[in-house]
PDB file of C-alpha atoms and ligand atoms in Angstrom:
ATOM      1  CA  MET N  17      98.301  54.208 230.332  1.00  0.00           C
ATOM      2  CA  ARG N  18      96.294  56.814 228.460  1.00  0.00           C
ATOM      3  CA  LYS N  19      92.589  56.926 229.172  1.00  0.00           C
ATOM      4  CA  PRO N  20      90.681  57.063 225.872  1.00  0.00           C
ATOM      5  CA  ILE N  21      88.458  60.043 225.245  1.00  0.00           C
ATOM      6  CA  ILE N  22      85.378  60.071 223.046  1.00  0.00           C
ATOM      7  CA  GLY N  23      84.083  63.481 222.017  1.00  0.00           C
ATOM      8  CA  GLY N  24      80.702  63.837 220.395  1.00  0.00           C
ATOM      9  CA  ASN N  25      80.888  66.878 218.116  1.00  0.00           C
ATOM     10  CA  TRP N  26      77.319  67.840 217.347  1.00  0.00           C
ATOM     11  CA  LYS N  27      78.456  70.728 215.111  1.00  0.00           C
ATOM     12  CA  MET N  28      75.350  72.718 214.063  1.00  0.00           C
ATOM     13  CA  ASN N  29      73.375  69.511 213.565  1.00  0.00           C
ATOM     14  CA  ARG N  30      71.777  69.098 216.971  1.00  0.00           C
ATOM     15  CA  GLY N  31      71.085  71.815 219.460  1.00  0.00           C
ATOM     16  CA  THR N  32      67.479  72.511 220.340  1.00  0.00           C
ATOM     17  CA  PRO N  33      66.850  71.913 224.042  1.00  0.00           C
ATOM     18  CA  LYS N  34      64.165  69.344 223.284  1.00  0.00           C
ATOM     19  CA  GLU N  35      66.183  67.093 220.962  1.00  0.00           C
ATOM     20  CA  SER N  36      69.315  67.458 223.078  1.00  0.00           C
ATOM     21  CA  LYS N  37      67.462  66.405 226.223  1.00  0.00           C
ATOM     22  CA  LYS N  38      65.974  63.356 224.522  1.00  0.00           C
ATOM     23  CA  MET N  39      69.345  62.203 223.177  1.00  0.00           C
ATOM     24  CA  LEU N  40      71.216  62.790 226.435  1.00  0.00           C
ATOM     25  CA  GLU N  41      68.668  61.174 228.714  1.00  0.00           C
ATOM     26  CA  SER N  42      69.006  58.046 226.653  1.00  0.00           C
ATOM     27  CA  LEU N  43      72.843  58.256 226.553  1.00  0.00           C
ATOM     28  CA  ILE N  44      73.096  58.726 230.334  1.00  0.00           C
ATOM     29  CA  LEU N  45      71.391  55.374 230.907  1.00  0.00           C
ATOM     30  CA  LEU N  46      73.500  53.611 228.300  1.00  0.00           C
ATOM     31  CA  VAL N  47      76.914  54.795 229.552  1.00  0.00           C
ATOM     32  CA  LYS N  48      76.184  54.563 233.253  1.00  0.00           C
ATOM     33  CA  GLY N  49      79.033  52.683 234.914  1.00  0.00           C
ATOM     34  CA  ILE N  50      81.609  53.292 232.166  1.00  0.00           C
ATOM     35  CA  LYS N  51      84.691  54.575 233.967  1.00  0.00           C
ATOM     36  CA  SER N  52      87.604  53.875 231.667  1.00  0.00           C
ATOM     37  CA  VAL N  53      86.581  56.346 228.947  1.00  0.00           C
ATOM     38  CA  ASP N  54      86.263  60.125 229.187  1.00  0.00           C
ATOM     39  CA  ILE N  55      82.996  61.044 227.486  1.00  0.00           C
ATOM     40  CA  VAL N  56      82.447  64.610 226.276  1.00  0.00           C
ATOM     41  CA  ILE N  57      79.511  66.127 224.433  1.00  0.00           C
ATOM     42  CA  CYS N  58      80.453  69.224 222.443  1.00  0.00           C
ATOM     43  CA  ALA N  59      77.208  71.052 221.786  1.00  0.00           C
ATOM     44  CA  PRO N  60      76.261  74.448 220.330  1.00  0.00           C
ATOM     45  CA  PHE N  61      76.635  77.390 222.744  1.00  0.00           C
ATOM     46  CA  THR N  62      72.906  78.037 223.039  1.00  0.00           C
ATOM     47  CA  VAL N  63      72.162  74.648 224.571  1.00  0.00           C
ATOM     48  CA  LEU N  64      75.157  74.343 226.934  1.00  0.00           C
ATOM     49  CA  THR N  65      73.289  75.587 230.002  1.00  0.00           C
ATOM     50  CA  THR N  66      70.427  73.203 229.346  1.00  0.00           C
ATOM     51  CA  ILE N  67      72.716  70.222 228.977  1.00  0.00           C
ATOM     52  CA  TYR N  68      74.667  71.189 232.078  1.00  0.00           C
ATOM     53  CA  GLU N  69      71.493  70.621 234.095  1.00  0.00           C
ATOM     54  CA  ILE N  70      70.911  67.263 232.408  1.00  0.00           C
ATOM     55  CA  LEU N  71      74.500  66.014 232.705  1.00  0.00           C
ATOM     56  CA  LYS N  72      75.504  67.151 236.173  1.00  0.00           C
ATOM     57  CA  ASN N  73      76.244  64.189 238.429  1.00  0.00           C
ATOM     58  CA  THR N  74      76.769  61.885 235.433  1.00  0.00           C
ATOM     59  CA  ASN N  75      79.951  60.565 233.796  1.00  0.00           C
ATOM     60  CA  ILE N  76      79.412  62.744 230.702  1.00  0.00           C
ATOM     61  CA  LYS N  77      81.328  66.021 230.460  1.00  0.00           C
ATOM     62  CA  ILE N  78      80.444  69.147 228.527  1.00  0.00           C
ATOM     63  CA  GLY N  79      82.467  70.734 225.752  1.00  0.00           C
ATOM     64  CA  ALA N  80      82.067  73.807 223.567  1.00  0.00           C
ATOM     65  CA  GLN N  81      82.974  73.829 219.881  1.00  0.00           C
ATOM     66  CA  ASN N  82      84.928  77.083 219.842  1.00  0.00           C
ATOM     67  CA  MET N  83      85.765  80.162 221.929  1.00  0.00           C
ATOM     68  CA  HIS N  84      87.380  83.585 221.618  1.00  0.00           C
ATOM     69  CA  PHE N  85      90.967  84.255 222.705  1.00  0.00           C
ATOM     70  CA  GLU N  86      90.052  87.180 224.950  1.00  0.00           C
ATOM     71  CA  GLU N  87      87.973  87.109 228.102  1.00  0.00           C
ATOM     72  CA  LYS N  88      86.137  90.304 227.368  1.00  0.00           C
ATOM     73  CA  GLY N  89      85.813  93.127 224.866  1.00  0.00           C
ATOM     74  CA  ALA N  90      84.167  94.521 221.779  1.00  0.00           C
ATOM     75  CA  TYR N  91      83.920  91.267 219.803  1.00  0.00           C
ATOM     76  CA  THR N  92      80.343  91.174 218.553  1.00  0.00           C
ATOM     77  CA  GLY N  93      79.086  87.636 218.119  1.00  0.00           C
ATOM     78  CA  GLU N  94      81.973  85.958 219.949  1.00  0.00           C
ATOM     79  CA  ILE N  95      81.947  83.803 223.099  1.00  0.00           C
ATOM     80  CA  SER N  96      84.345  84.371 225.972  1.00  0.00           C
ATOM     81  CA  PRO N  97      86.064  81.459 227.733  1.00  0.00           C
ATOM     82  CA  THR N  98      84.884  83.088 230.988  1.00  0.00           C
ATOM     83  CA  PHE N  99      81.269  82.526 229.950  1.00  0.00           C
ATOM     84  CA  LEU N 100      82.034  78.888 229.202  1.00  0.00           C
ATOM     85  CA  LYS N 101      83.758  78.300 232.546  1.00  0.00           C
ATOM     86  CA  ASP N 102      80.926  80.006 234.372  1.00  0.00           C
ATOM     87  CA  ILE N 103      78.288  77.594 233.075  1.00  0.00           C
ATOM     88  CA  GLY N 104      80.267  74.431 233.785  1.00  0.00           C
ATOM     89  CA  VAL N 105      81.931  73.754 230.441  1.00  0.00           C
ATOM     90  CA  GLU N 106      85.067  71.640 230.875  1.00  0.00           C
ATOM     91  CA  TYR N 107      86.370  71.035 227.338  1.00  0.00           C
ATOM     92  CA  VAL N 108      86.613  73.134 224.199  1.00  0.00           C
ATOM     93  CA  ILE N 109      87.315  72.060 220.612  1.00  0.00           C
ATOM     94  CA  LEU N 110      89.828  74.390 218.968  1.00  0.00           C
ATOM     95  CA  GLY N 111      90.988  74.576 215.371  1.00  0.00           C
ATOM     96  CA  HIS N 112      88.462  72.173 213.879  1.00  0.00           C
ATOM     97  CA  SER N 113      89.061  72.004 210.122  1.00  0.00           C
ATOM     98  CA  GLU N 114      85.633  73.567 209.538  1.00  0.00           C
ATOM     99  CA  ARG N 115      86.801  76.587 211.575  1.00  0.00           C
ATOM    100  CA  ARG N 116      90.132  76.633 209.758  1.00  0.00           C
ATOM    101  CA  ASP N 117      88.639  76.296 206.264  1.00  0.00           C
ATOM    102  CA  ILE N 118      85.278  78.085 206.421  1.00  0.00           C
ATOM    103  CA  PHE N 119      86.119  80.746 209.000  1.00  0.00           C
ATOM    104  CA  ASN N 120      89.767  81.231 208.026  1.00  0.00           C
ATOM    105  CA  GLU N 121      91.223  80.388 211.426  1.00  0.00           C
ATOM    106  CA  SER N 122      95.006  80.324 211.226  1.00  0.00           C
ATOM    107  CA  ASP N 123      97.446  78.305 213.309  1.00  0.00           C
ATOM    108  CA  ALA N 124      98.505  81.562 214.992  1.00  0.00           C
ATOM    109  CA  LEU N 125      94.909  82.310 216.010  1.00  0.00           C
ATOM    110  CA  ILE N 126      94.336  78.777 217.247  1.00  0.00           C
ATOM    111  CA  ASN N 127      97.563  79.023 219.266  1.00  0.00           C
ATOM    112  CA  LYS N 128      96.227  82.192 220.945  1.00  0.00           C
ATOM    113  CA  LYS N 129      92.946  80.456 221.777  1.00  0.00           C
ATOM    114  CA  LEU N 130      94.821  77.421 223.048  1.00  0.00           C
ATOM    115  CA  LYS N 131      97.011  79.473 225.395  1.00  0.00           C
ATOM    116  CA  LYS N 132      93.957  81.271 226.721  1.00  0.00           C
ATOM    117  CA  ALA N 133      91.920  78.079 227.219  1.00  0.00           C
ATOM    118  CA  LEU N 134      94.800  76.534 229.167  1.00  0.00           C
ATOM    119  CA  SER N 135      95.258  79.631 231.310  1.00  0.00           C
ATOM    120  CA  MET N 136      91.588  79.388 232.247  1.00  0.00           C
ATOM    121  CA  ASP N 137      91.697  75.706 233.005  1.00  0.00           C
ATOM    122  CA  LEU N 138      89.523  74.698 230.069  1.00  0.00           C
ATOM    123  CA  LYS N 139      90.652  71.411 228.510  1.00  0.00           C
ATOM    124  CA  PRO N 140      91.371  71.927 224.819  1.00  0.00           C
ATOM    125  CA  ILE N 141      90.747  69.361 222.102  1.00  0.00           C
ATOM    126  CA  VAL N 142      92.886  70.664 219.251  1.00  0.00           C
ATOM    127  CA  CYS N 143      92.284  69.410 215.721  1.00  0.00           C
ATOM    128  CA  ILE N 144      94.925  68.970 213.060  1.00  0.00           C
ATOM    129  CA  GLY N 145      94.803  67.184 209.717  1.00  0.00           C
ATOM    130  CA  GLU N 146      95.487  67.381 206.001  1.00  0.00           C
ATOM    131  CA  HIS N 147      93.288  68.008 202.956  1.00  0.00           C
ATOM    132  CA  LEU N 148      92.819  65.372 200.260  1.00  0.00           C
ATOM    133  CA  GLU N 149      95.023  67.256 197.755  1.00  0.00           C
ATOM    134  CA  GLU N 150      97.795  67.473 200.344  1.00  0.00           C
ATOM    135  CA  LYS N 151      97.545  63.759 201.048  1.00  0.00           C
ATOM    136  CA  GLU N 152      97.610  62.947 197.327  1.00  0.00           C
ATOM    137  CA  ALA N 153     100.642  65.168 196.850  1.00  0.00           C
ATOM    138  CA  GLY N 154     102.455  63.234 199.583  1.00  0.00           C
ATOM    139  CA  LYS N 155     102.475  66.262 201.882  1.00  0.00           C
ATOM    140  CA  THR N 156     100.657  64.843 204.917  1.00  0.00           C
ATOM    141  CA  ASN N 157     103.735  64.746 207.155  1.00  0.00           C
ATOM    142  CA  ASP N 158     104.780  68.286 206.208  1.00  0.00           C
ATOM    143  CA  ILE N 159     101.320  69.620 207.021  1.00  0.00           C
ATOM    144  CA  ILE N 160     101.156  67.772 210.331  1.00  0.00           C
ATOM    145  CA  LYS N 161     104.621  68.943 211.290  1.00  0.00           C
ATOM    146  CA  TYR N 162     103.770  72.544 210.470  1.00  0.00           C
ATOM    147  CA  GLN N 163     100.522  72.380 212.446  1.00  0.00           C
ATOM    148  CA  ILE N 164     102.207  70.794 215.462  1.00  0.00           C
ATOM    149  CA  ASN N 165     104.905  73.467 215.455  1.00  0.00           C
ATOM    150  CA  GLU N 166     102.618  76.450 214.923  1.00  0.00           C
ATOM    151  CA  THR N 167      99.450  75.455 216.783  1.00  0.00           C
ATOM    152  CA  PHE N 168     101.380  74.275 219.836  1.00  0.00           C
ATOM    153  CA  LYS N 169     103.983  77.049 219.744  1.00  0.00           C
ATOM    154  CA  ASN N 170     105.395  78.085 223.125  1.00  0.00           C
ATOM    155  CA  LEU N 171     103.452  75.501 225.068  1.00  0.00           C
ATOM    156  CA  THR N 172     105.041  74.219 228.242  1.00  0.00           C
ATOM    157  CA  LYS N 173     105.177  70.547 229.112  1.00  0.00           C
ATOM    158  CA  GLU N 174     102.469  71.044 231.736  1.00  0.00           C
ATOM    159  CA  GLU N 175     100.250  72.720 229.141  1.00  0.00           C
ATOM    160  CA  ILE N 176     100.626  70.101 226.416  1.00  0.00           C
ATOM    161  CA  LEU N 177      99.819  67.409 228.973  1.00  0.00           C
ATOM    162  CA  LYS N 178      96.409  69.018 229.540  1.00  0.00           C
ATOM    163  CA  THR N 179      95.728  69.152 225.809  1.00  0.00           C
ATOM    164  CA  VAL N 180      94.006  66.499 223.720  1.00  0.00           C
ATOM    165  CA  ILE N 181      95.069  66.297 220.082  1.00  0.00           C
ATOM    166  CA  ALA N 182      92.549  65.173 217.482  1.00  0.00           C
ATOM    167  CA  TYR N 183      94.047  63.958 214.228  1.00  0.00           C
ATOM    168  CA  GLU N 184      91.287  64.455 211.696  1.00  0.00           C
ATOM    169  CA  PRO N 185      92.209  63.925 208.046  1.00  0.00           C
ATOM    170  CA  ILE N 186      89.899  66.410 206.349  1.00  0.00           C
ATOM    171  CA  TRP N 187      89.136  64.008 203.497  1.00  0.00           C
ATOM    172  CA  ALA N 188      87.604  61.630 206.072  1.00  0.00           C
ATOM    173  CA  ILE N 189      85.311  64.121 207.823  1.00  0.00           C
ATOM    174  CA  GLY N 190      81.651  63.620 207.006  1.00  0.00           C
ATOM    175  CA  THR N 191      82.536  61.698 203.850  1.00  0.00           C
ATOM    176  CA  GLY N 192      82.155  58.119 205.018  1.00  0.00           C
ATOM    177  CA  LYS N 193      85.799  57.555 203.960  1.00  0.00           C
ATOM    178  CA  THR N 194      87.511  56.639 207.212  1.00  0.00           C
ATOM    179  CA  ALA N 195      91.263  56.337 207.304  1.00  0.00           C
ATOM    180  CA  THR N 196      92.183  52.684 207.705  1.00  0.00           C
ATOM    181  CA  PRO N 197      93.420  51.843 211.211  1.00  0.00           C
ATOM    182  CA  GLU N 198      96.908  51.400 209.714  1.00  0.00           C
ATOM    183  CA  GLN N 199      96.847  54.790 207.953  1.00  0.00           C
ATOM    184  CA  ALA N 200      95.630  56.536 211.114  1.00  0.00           C
ATOM    185  CA  GLU N 201      98.130  54.740 213.349  1.00  0.00           C
ATOM    186  CA  GLU N 202     101.008  55.722 211.059  1.00  0.00           C
ATOM    187  CA  ILE N 203     100.154  59.409 211.442  1.00  0.00           C
ATOM    188  CA  HIS N 204      99.543  59.061 215.186  1.00  0.00           C
ATOM    189  CA  ILE N 205     103.022  57.560 215.539  1.00  0.00           C
ATOM    190  CA  PHE N 206     104.446  60.426 213.495  1.00  0.00           C
ATOM    191  CA  ILE N 207     102.654  62.969 215.735  1.00  0.00           C
ATOM    192  CA  ARG N 208     104.056  61.262 218.817  1.00  0.00           C
ATOM    193  CA  GLU N 209     107.560  61.358 217.355  1.00  0.00           C
ATOM    194  CA  LEU N 210     107.194  65.094 216.738  1.00  0.00           C
ATOM    195  CA  LEU N 211     106.031  65.528 220.322  1.00  0.00           C
ATOM    196  CA  ILE N 212     109.059  63.575 221.581  1.00  0.00           C
ATOM    197  CA  ARG N 213     111.320  65.976 219.686  1.00  0.00           C
ATOM    198  CA  LYS N 214     109.397  69.022 220.941  1.00  0.00           C
ATOM    199  CA  PHE N 215     109.039  67.868 224.547  1.00  0.00           C
ATOM    200  CA  ASP N 216     110.366  64.510 225.710  1.00  0.00           C
ATOM    201  CA  LYS N 217     109.453  60.842 225.502  1.00  0.00           C
ATOM    202  CA  GLU N 218     107.568  60.616 228.761  1.00  0.00           C
ATOM    203  CA  THR N 219     105.506  63.706 227.983  1.00  0.00           C
ATOM    204  CA  ALA N 220     104.780  62.577 224.421  1.00  0.00           C
ATOM    205  CA  ASN N 221     103.701  59.147 225.606  1.00  0.00           C
ATOM    206  CA  SER N 222     101.224  60.699 228.039  1.00  0.00           C
ATOM    207  CA  ILE N 223      99.414  62.911 225.510  1.00  0.00           C
ATOM    208  CA  ARG N 224      96.110  61.647 224.213  1.00  0.00           C
ATOM    209  CA  ILE N 225      95.734  61.620 220.444  1.00  0.00           C
ATOM    210  CA  GLN N 226      92.234  60.975 219.170  1.00  0.00           C
ATOM    211  CA  TYR N 227      91.338  60.038 215.624  1.00  0.00           C
ATOM    212  CA  GLY N 228      88.416  61.768 213.891  1.00  0.00           C
ATOM    213  CA  GLY N 229      86.718  61.341 210.516  1.00  0.00           C
ATOM    214  CA  SER N 230      83.741  59.082 209.789  1.00  0.00           C
ATOM    215  CA  ILE N 231      84.054  56.983 212.940  1.00  0.00           C
ATOM    216  CA  LYS N 232      81.088  54.621 213.063  1.00  0.00           C
ATOM    217  CA  PRO N 233      80.083  51.750 215.339  1.00  0.00           C
ATOM    218  CA  ASP N 234      81.432  49.248 212.810  1.00  0.00           C
ATOM    219  CA  ASN N 235      84.929  50.724 212.413  1.00  0.00           C
ATOM    220  CA  ALA N 236      85.552  52.123 215.903  1.00  0.00           C
ATOM    221  CA  GLU N 237      86.996  49.032 217.527  1.00  0.00           C
ATOM    222  CA  ASP N 238      89.612  48.405 214.820  1.00  0.00           C
ATOM    223  CA  LEU N 239      90.749  52.020 215.060  1.00  0.00           C
ATOM    224  CA  PHE N 240      90.894  52.087 218.865  1.00  0.00           C
ATOM    225  CA  ASN N 241      92.775  48.795 218.941  1.00  0.00           C
ATOM    226  CA  LYS N 242      95.793  50.618 217.547  1.00  0.00           C
ATOM    227  CA  ARG N 243      98.299  51.451 220.258  1.00  0.00           C
ATOM    228  CA  ASN N 244      98.539  55.170 219.503  1.00  0.00           C
ATOM    229  CA  ILE N 245      94.847  55.928 218.944  1.00  0.00           C
ATOM    230  CA  ASP N 246      93.317  57.139 222.199  1.00  0.00           C
ATOM    231  CA  GLY N 247      89.646  57.387 221.310  1.00  0.00           C
ATOM    232  CA  GLY N 248      87.922  59.609 218.794  1.00  0.00           C
ATOM    233  CA  LEU N 249      86.172  62.804 217.900  1.00  0.00           C
ATOM    234  CA  VAL N 250      82.847  61.776 216.423  1.00  0.00           C
ATOM    235  CA  GLY N 251      80.557  63.929 214.286  1.00  0.00           C
ATOM    236  CA  GLY N 252      77.657  62.245 212.479  1.00  0.00           C
ATOM    237  CA  ALA N 253      77.578  59.123 214.651  1.00  0.00           C
ATOM    238  CA  SER N 254      77.367  61.227 217.840  1.00  0.00           C
ATOM    239  CA  LEU N 255      73.923  62.554 217.024  1.00  0.00           C
ATOM    240  CA  GLU N 256      72.105  59.407 218.149  1.00  0.00           C
ATOM    241  CA  SER N 257      72.659  57.915 221.581  1.00  0.00           C
ATOM    242  CA  ASP N 258      72.794  54.370 220.327  1.00  0.00           C
ATOM    243  CA  SER N 259      75.558  54.831 217.764  1.00  0.00           C
ATOM    244  CA  LEU N 260      77.597  56.994 220.121  1.00  0.00           C
ATOM    245  CA  PHE N 261      77.238  54.357 222.830  1.00  0.00           C
ATOM    246  CA  GLN N 262      78.546  51.636 220.491  1.00  0.00           C
ATOM    247  CA  ILE N 263      81.638  53.772 219.844  1.00  0.00           C
ATOM    248  CA  ILE N 264      82.146  54.473 223.566  1.00  0.00           C
ATOM    249  CA  LYS N 265      81.843  50.745 224.242  1.00  0.00           C
ATOM    250  CA  ALA N 266      84.532  50.054 221.633  1.00  0.00           C
ATOM    251  CA  ALA N 267      86.870  52.508 223.393  1.00  0.00           C
ATOM    252  CA  ASP N 268      86.100  50.929 226.747  1.00  0.00           C
ATOM    253  CA  LYS N 269      86.854  47.464 225.380  1.00  0.00           C
ATOM    254  CA  THR N 270      90.177  48.437 223.832  1.00  0.00           C
ATOM    255  CA  TYR N 271      91.492  50.440 226.823  1.00  0.00           C
ATOM    256  CA  LYS N 272      95.153  49.531 226.890  1.00  0.00           C
TER     257      LYS N 272
HETATM  258  P1  PGA I  26      82.391  62.899 211.248  1.00  0.00           P
HETATM  259  O1  PGA I  26      82.979  64.271 211.892  1.00  0.00           O
HETATM  260  O2  PGA I  26      82.470  61.853 212.310  1.00  0.00           O
HETATM  261  O3  PGA I  26      80.979  63.230 210.865  1.00  0.00           O
HETATM  262  O4  PGA I  26      83.246  62.583 210.056  1.00  0.00           O
HETATM  263  C1  PGA I  26      84.105  64.260 212.722  1.00  0.00           C
HETATM  264  C2  PGA I  26      84.491  65.660 213.100  1.00  0.00           C
HETATM  265  O5  PGA I  26      84.383  66.559 212.280  1.00  0.00           O
HETATM  266  O6  PGA I  26      84.919  65.911 214.253  1.00  0.00           O
END
């Protein structure tokens, strides 16, 4: 049994202490008592300390949206995983397509960050996914295979088991064009097959694979009903407590 995980990725869209507090105080009340879903809010760095105070002793965990691969050094503008650990951050998103595309993060760089996060006991949520042109050219499986091999290079079984994979087709992010549950499930099955080949069946069947890309309250349940979809990484619909709660409820309902 894989416990579903719902990550709210606020990106750079929410992050002042005041608006974050308002949203989270409302969400805390709504999700109180939900035990069969891991709930994570991935907020901008500047508000992480504030939300730690609001979320401690609740069932909502804190995630960052990125980190550096070193603990310390002359890296102006970067954030060390040590800083994140120190303020109570538990999860970290790595290799989001916006980081890959806009900030030129390579699979090799993401692999370095991933190894470091795991060595520091931060739980990584690692994003993979194809562009629209790649999908249209029939290259989705090649891209996914390459990303699985390179991003997860040299990971031990113990390490991959602590990692959450987020399959996010880039053409579905922020566009309102969600993959159909069937399309998403097909890729999730393919990812699991690759993981079986790379590790073994038992390990692969224990790894959580989230879907991400225009998840909304009205499509969440159909997606999460699929056997290989273990929750979601949610952008736009995570900004308001009510819509995020509807999505969390859908994951709770479809816990298999
Ligand atoms: P979206 O973003 O839900 O707004 O499409 C998802 C993501 O980028 O993680």
